[in-house]
mmCIF file of N, CA and C in Angstrom:
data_model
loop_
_atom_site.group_PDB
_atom_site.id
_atom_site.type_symbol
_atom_site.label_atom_id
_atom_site.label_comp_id
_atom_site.label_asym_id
_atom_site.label_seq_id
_atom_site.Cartn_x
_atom_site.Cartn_y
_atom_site.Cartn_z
ATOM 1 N N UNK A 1 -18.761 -87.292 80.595
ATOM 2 C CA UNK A 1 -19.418 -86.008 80.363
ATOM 3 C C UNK A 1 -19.818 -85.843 78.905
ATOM 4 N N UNK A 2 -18.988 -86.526 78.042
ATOM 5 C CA UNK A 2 -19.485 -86.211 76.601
ATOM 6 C C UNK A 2 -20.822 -87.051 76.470
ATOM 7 N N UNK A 3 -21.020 -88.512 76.562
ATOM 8 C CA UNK A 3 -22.092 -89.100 76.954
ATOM 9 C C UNK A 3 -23.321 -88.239 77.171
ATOM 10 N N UNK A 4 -23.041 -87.561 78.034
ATOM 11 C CA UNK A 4 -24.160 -86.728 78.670
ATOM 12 C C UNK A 4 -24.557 -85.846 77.922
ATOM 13 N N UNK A 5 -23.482 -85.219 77.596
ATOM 14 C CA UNK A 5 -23.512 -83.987 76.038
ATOM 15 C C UNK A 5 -24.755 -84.839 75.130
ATOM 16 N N UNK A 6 -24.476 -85.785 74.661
ATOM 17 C CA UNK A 6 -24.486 -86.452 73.350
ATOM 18 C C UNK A 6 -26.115 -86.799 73.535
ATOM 19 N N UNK A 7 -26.221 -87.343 74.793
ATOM 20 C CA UNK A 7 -27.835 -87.554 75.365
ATOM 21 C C UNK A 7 -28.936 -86.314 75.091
ATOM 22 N N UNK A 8 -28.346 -85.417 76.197
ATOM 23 C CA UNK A 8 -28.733 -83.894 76.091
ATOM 24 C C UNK A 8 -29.577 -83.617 74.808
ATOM 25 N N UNK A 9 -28.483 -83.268 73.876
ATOM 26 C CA UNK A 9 -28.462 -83.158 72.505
ATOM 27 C C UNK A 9 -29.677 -83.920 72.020
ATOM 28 N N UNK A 10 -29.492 -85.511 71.716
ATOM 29 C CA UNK A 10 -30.648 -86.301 71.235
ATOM 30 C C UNK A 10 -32.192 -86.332 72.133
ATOM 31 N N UNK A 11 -31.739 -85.692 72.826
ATOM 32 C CA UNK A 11 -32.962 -85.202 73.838
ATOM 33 C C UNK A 11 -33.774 -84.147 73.082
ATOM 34 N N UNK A 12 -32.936 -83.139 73.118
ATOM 35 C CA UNK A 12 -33.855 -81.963 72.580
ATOM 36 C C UNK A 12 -33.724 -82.382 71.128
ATOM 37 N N UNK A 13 -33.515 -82.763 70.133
ATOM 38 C CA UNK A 13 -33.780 -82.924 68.894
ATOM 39 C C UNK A 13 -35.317 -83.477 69.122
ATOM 40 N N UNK A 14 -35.380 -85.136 70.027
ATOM 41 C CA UNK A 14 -36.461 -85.561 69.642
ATOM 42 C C UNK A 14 -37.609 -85.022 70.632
ATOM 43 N N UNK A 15 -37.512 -83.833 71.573
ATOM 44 C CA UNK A 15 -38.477 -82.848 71.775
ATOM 45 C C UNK A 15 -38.965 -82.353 71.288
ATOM 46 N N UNK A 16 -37.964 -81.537 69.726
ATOM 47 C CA UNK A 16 -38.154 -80.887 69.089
ATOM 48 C C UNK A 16 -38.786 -81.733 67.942
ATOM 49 N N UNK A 17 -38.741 -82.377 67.452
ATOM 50 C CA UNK A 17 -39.430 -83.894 66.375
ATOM 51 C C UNK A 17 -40.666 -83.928 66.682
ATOM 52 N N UNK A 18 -40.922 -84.349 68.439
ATOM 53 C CA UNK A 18 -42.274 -84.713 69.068
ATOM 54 C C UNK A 18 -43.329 -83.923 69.012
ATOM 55 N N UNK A 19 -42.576 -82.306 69.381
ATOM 56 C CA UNK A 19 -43.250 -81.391 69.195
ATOM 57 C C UNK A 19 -44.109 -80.868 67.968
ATOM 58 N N UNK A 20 -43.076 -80.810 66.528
ATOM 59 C CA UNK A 20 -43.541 -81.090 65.134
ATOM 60 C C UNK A 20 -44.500 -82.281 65.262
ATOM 61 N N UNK A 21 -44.233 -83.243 65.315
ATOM 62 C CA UNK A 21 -45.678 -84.206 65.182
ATOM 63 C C UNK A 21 -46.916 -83.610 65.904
ATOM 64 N N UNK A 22 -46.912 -83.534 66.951
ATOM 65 C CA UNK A 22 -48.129 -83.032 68.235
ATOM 66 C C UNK A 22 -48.547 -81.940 67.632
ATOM 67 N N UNK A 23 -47.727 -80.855 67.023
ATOM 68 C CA UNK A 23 -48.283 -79.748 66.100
ATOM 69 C C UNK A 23 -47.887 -78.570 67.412
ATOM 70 N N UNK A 24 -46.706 -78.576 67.897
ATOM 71 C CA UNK A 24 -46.928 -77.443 68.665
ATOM 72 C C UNK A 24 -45.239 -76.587 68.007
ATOM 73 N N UNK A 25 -44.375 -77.198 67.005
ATOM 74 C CA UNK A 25 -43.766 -76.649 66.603
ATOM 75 C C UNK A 25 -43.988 -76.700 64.948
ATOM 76 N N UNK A 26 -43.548 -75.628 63.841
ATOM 77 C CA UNK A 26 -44.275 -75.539 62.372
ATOM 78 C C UNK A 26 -42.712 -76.464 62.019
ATOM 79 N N UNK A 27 -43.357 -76.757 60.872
ATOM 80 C CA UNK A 27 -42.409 -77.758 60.567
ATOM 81 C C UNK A 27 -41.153 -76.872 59.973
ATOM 82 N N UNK A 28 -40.149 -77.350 59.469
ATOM 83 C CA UNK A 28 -39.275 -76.199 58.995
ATOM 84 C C UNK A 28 -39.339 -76.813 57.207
ATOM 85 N N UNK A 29 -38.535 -75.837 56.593
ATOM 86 C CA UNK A 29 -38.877 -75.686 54.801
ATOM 87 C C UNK A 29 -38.562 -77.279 54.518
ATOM 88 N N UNK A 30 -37.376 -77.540 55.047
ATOM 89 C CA UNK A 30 -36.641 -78.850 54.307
ATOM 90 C C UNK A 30 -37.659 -79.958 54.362
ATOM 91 N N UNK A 31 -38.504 -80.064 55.421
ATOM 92 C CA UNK A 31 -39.667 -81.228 55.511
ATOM 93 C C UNK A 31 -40.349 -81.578 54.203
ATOM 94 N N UNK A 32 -40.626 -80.198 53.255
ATOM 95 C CA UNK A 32 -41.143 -80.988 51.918
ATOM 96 C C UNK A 32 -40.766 -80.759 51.362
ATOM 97 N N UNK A 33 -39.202 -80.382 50.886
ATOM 98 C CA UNK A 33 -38.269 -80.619 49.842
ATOM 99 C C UNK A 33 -38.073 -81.695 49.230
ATOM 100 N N UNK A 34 -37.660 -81.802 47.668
ATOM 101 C CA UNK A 34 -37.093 -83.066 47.189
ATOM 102 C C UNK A 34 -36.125 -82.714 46.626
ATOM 103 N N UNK A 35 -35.370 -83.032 45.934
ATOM 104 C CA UNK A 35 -34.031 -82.582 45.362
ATOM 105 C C UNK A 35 -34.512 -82.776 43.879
ATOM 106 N N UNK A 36 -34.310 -81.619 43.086
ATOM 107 C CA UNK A 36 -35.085 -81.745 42.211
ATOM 108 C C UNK A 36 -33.278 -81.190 41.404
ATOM 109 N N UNK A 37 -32.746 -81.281 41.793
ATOM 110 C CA UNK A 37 -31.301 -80.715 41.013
ATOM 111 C C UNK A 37 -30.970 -81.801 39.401
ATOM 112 N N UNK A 38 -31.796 -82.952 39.428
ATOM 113 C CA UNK A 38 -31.253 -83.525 38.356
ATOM 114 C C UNK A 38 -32.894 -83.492 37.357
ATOM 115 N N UNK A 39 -33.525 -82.270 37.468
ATOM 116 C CA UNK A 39 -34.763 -82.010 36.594
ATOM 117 C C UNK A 39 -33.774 -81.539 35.530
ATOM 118 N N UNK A 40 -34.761 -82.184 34.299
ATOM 119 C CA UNK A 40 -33.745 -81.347 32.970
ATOM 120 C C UNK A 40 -35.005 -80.889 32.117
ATOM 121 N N UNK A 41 -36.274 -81.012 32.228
ATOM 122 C CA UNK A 41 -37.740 -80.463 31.852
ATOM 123 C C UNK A 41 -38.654 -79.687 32.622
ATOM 124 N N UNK A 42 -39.619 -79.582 31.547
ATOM 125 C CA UNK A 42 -40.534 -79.117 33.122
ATOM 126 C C UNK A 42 -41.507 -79.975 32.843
ATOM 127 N N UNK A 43 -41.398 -81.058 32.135
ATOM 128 C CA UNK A 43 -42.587 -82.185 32.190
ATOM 129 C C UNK A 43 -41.842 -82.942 33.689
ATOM 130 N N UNK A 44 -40.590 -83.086 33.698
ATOM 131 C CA UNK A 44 -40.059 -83.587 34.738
ATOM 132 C C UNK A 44 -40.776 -82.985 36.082
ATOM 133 N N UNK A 45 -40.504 -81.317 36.052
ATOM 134 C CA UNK A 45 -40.542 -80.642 37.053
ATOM 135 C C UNK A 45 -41.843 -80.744 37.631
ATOM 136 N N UNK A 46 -43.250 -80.805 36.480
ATOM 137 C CA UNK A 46 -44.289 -80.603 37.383
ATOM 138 C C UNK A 46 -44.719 -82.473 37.716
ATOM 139 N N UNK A 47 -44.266 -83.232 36.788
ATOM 140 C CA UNK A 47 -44.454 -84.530 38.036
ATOM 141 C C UNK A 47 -44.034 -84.394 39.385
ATOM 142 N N UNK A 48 -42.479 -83.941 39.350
ATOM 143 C CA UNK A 48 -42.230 -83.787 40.880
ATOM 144 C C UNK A 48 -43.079 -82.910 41.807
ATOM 145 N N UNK A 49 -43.668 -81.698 40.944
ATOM 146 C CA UNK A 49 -44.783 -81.693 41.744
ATOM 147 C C UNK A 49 -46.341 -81.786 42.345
ATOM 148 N N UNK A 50 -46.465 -82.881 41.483
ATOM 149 C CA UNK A 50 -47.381 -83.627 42.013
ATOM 150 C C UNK A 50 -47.695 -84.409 42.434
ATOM 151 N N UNK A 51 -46.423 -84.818 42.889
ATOM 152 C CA UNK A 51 -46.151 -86.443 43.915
ATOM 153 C C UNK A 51 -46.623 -85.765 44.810
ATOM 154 N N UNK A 52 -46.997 -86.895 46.109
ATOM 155 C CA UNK A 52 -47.459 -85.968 47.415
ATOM 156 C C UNK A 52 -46.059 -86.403 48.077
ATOM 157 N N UNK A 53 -46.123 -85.041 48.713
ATOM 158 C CA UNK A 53 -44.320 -85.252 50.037
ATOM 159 C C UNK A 53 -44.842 -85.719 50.987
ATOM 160 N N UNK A 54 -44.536 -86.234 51.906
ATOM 161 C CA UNK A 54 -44.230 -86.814 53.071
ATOM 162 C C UNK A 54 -44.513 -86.051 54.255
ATOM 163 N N UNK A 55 -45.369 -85.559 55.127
ATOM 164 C CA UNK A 55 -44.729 -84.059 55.948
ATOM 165 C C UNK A 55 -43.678 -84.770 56.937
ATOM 166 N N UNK A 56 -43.396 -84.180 57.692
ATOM 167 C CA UNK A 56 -42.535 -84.151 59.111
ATOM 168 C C UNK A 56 -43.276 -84.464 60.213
ATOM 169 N N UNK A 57 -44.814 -84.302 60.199
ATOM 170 C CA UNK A 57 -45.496 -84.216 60.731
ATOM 171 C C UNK A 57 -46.477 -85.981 61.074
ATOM 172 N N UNK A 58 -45.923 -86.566 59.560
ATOM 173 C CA UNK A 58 -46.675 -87.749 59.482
ATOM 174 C C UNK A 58 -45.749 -88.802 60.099
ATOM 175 N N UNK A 59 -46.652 -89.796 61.208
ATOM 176 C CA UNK A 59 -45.884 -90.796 61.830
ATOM 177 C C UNK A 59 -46.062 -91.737 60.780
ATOM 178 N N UNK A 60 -45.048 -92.406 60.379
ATOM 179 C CA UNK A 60 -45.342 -93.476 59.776
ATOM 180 C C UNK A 60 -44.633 -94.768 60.567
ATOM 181 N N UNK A 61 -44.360 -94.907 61.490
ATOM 182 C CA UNK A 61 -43.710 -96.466 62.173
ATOM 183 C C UNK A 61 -44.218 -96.091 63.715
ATOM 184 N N UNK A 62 -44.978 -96.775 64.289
ATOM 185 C CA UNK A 62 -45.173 -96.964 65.388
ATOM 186 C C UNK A 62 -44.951 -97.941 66.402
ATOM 187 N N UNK A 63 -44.699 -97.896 67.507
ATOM 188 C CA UNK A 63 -44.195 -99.485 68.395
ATOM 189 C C UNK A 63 -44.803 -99.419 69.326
ATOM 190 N N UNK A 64 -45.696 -99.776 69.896
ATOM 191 C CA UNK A 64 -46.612 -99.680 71.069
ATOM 192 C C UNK A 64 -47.810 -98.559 71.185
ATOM 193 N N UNK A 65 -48.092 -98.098 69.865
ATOM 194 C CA UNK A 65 -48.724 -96.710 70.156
ATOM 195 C C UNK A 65 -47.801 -95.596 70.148
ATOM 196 N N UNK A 66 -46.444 -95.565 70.156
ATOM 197 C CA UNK A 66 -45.529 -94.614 70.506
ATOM 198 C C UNK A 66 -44.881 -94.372 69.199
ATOM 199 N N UNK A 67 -44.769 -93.020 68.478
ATOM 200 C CA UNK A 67 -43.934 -92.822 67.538
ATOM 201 C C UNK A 67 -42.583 -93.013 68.336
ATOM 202 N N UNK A 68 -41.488 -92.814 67.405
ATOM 203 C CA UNK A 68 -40.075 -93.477 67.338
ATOM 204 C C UNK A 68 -39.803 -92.138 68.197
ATOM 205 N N UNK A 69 -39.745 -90.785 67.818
ATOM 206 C CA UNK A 69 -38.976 -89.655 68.489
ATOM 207 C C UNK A 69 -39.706 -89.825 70.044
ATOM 208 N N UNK A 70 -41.156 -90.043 70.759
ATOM 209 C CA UNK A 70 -41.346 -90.394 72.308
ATOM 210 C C UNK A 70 -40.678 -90.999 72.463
ATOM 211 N N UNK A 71 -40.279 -92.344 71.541
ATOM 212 C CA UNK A 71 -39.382 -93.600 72.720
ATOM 213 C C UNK A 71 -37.897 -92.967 72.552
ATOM 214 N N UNK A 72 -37.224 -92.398 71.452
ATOM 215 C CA UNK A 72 -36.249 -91.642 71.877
ATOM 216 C C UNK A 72 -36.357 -90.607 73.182
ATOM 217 N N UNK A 73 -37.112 -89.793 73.224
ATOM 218 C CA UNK A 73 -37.493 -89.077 74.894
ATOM 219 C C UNK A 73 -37.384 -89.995 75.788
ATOM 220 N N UNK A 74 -37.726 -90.906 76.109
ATOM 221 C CA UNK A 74 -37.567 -92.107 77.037
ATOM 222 C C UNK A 74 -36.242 -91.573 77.026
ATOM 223 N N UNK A 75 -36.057 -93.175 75.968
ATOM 224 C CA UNK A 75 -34.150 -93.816 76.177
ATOM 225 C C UNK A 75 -33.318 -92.585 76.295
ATOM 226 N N UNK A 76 -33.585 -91.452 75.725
ATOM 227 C CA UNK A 76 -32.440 -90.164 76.402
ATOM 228 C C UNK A 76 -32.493 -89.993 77.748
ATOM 229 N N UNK A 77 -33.365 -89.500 77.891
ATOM 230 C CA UNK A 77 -33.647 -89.236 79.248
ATOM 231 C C UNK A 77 -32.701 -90.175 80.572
ATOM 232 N N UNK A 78 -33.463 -91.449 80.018
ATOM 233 C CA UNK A 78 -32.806 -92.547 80.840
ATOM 234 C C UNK A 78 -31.500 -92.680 80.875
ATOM 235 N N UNK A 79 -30.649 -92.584 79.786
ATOM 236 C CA UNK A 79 -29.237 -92.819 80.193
ATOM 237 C C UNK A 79 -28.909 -91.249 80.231
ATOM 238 N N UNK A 80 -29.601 -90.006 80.408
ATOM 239 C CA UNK A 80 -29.057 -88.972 80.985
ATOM 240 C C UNK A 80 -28.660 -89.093 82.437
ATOM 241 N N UNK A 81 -29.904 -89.375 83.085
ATOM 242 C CA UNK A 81 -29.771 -89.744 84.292
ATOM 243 C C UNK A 81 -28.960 -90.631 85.043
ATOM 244 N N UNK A 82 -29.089 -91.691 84.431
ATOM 245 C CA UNK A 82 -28.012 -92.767 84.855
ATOM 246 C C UNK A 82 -26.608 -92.218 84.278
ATOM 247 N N UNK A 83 -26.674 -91.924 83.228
ATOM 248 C CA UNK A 83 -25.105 -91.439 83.252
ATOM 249 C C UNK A 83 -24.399 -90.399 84.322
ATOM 250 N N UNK A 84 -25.591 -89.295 84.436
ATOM 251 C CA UNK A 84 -25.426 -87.967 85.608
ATOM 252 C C UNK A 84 -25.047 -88.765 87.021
ATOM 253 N N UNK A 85 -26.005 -90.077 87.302
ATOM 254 C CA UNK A 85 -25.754 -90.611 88.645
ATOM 255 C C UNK A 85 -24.555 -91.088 88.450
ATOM 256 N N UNK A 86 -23.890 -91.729 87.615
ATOM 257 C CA UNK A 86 -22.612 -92.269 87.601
ATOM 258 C C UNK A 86 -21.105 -91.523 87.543
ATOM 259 N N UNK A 87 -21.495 -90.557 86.868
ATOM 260 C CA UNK A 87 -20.703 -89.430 87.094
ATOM 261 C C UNK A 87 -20.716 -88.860 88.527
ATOM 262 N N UNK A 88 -21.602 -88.585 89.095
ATOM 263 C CA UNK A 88 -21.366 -87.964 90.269
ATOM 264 C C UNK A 88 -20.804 -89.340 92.011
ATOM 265 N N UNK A 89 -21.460 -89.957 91.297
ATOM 266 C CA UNK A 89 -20.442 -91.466 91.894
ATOM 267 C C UNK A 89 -19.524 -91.479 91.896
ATOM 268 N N UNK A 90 -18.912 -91.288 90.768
ATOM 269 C CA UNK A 90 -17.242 -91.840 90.255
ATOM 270 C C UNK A 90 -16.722 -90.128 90.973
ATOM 271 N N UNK A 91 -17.466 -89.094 90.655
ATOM 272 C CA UNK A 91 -16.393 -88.287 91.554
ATOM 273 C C UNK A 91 -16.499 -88.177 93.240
ATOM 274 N N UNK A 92 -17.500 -88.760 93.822
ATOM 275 C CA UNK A 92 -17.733 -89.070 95.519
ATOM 276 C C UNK A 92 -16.268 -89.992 95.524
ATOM 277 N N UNK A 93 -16.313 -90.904 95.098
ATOM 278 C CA UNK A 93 -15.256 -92.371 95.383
ATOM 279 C C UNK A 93 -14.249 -91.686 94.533
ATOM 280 N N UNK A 94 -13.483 -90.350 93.969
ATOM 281 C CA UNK A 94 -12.096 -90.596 93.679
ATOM 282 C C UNK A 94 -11.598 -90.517 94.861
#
């Protein structure tokens, strides 16, 4: 049952990931944060901001056409199910 928990869980995270990419959820603040805690200027400060960030939004690794959080949707999914069928197995046959 924790299995299943644990699936669940990485399920909706990378719904919620997929969704941010596809553009149907806004990204949240931390996506273009940098940790700027060891600035001791502000010549420092405005380089950091003028690097470009990264969004949340940008795929950068693809494997078949598929960003990484779809093929997580897969593989959750899949051992949700199979785990759910096995569970309900193992309690038919106690």
């Amino acid at each position: 049952l924790l299995l299943i928990l644990i699936f669940i869980f990485s399920f909706s995270i990378s719904i919620y990931h997929f969704g941010i990419e596809q553009g149907f959820f806004e990204e949240s603040a931390i996506c273009g944060l940098k940790n700027g805690a060891n600035v001791t200027s502000k010549e420092e400060l405005l380089k950091l901001l003028n690097e470009k960030t990264i969004s949340c939004k940008d795929v950068t690794f693809m494997i078949f056409g598929l960003s990484l959080s779809s093929i997580n949707i897969v593989i959750s999914l899949i051992f949700i199910i199979t785990l759910a069928k096995t569970y309900t197995n193992y309690e038919k046959n106690k």
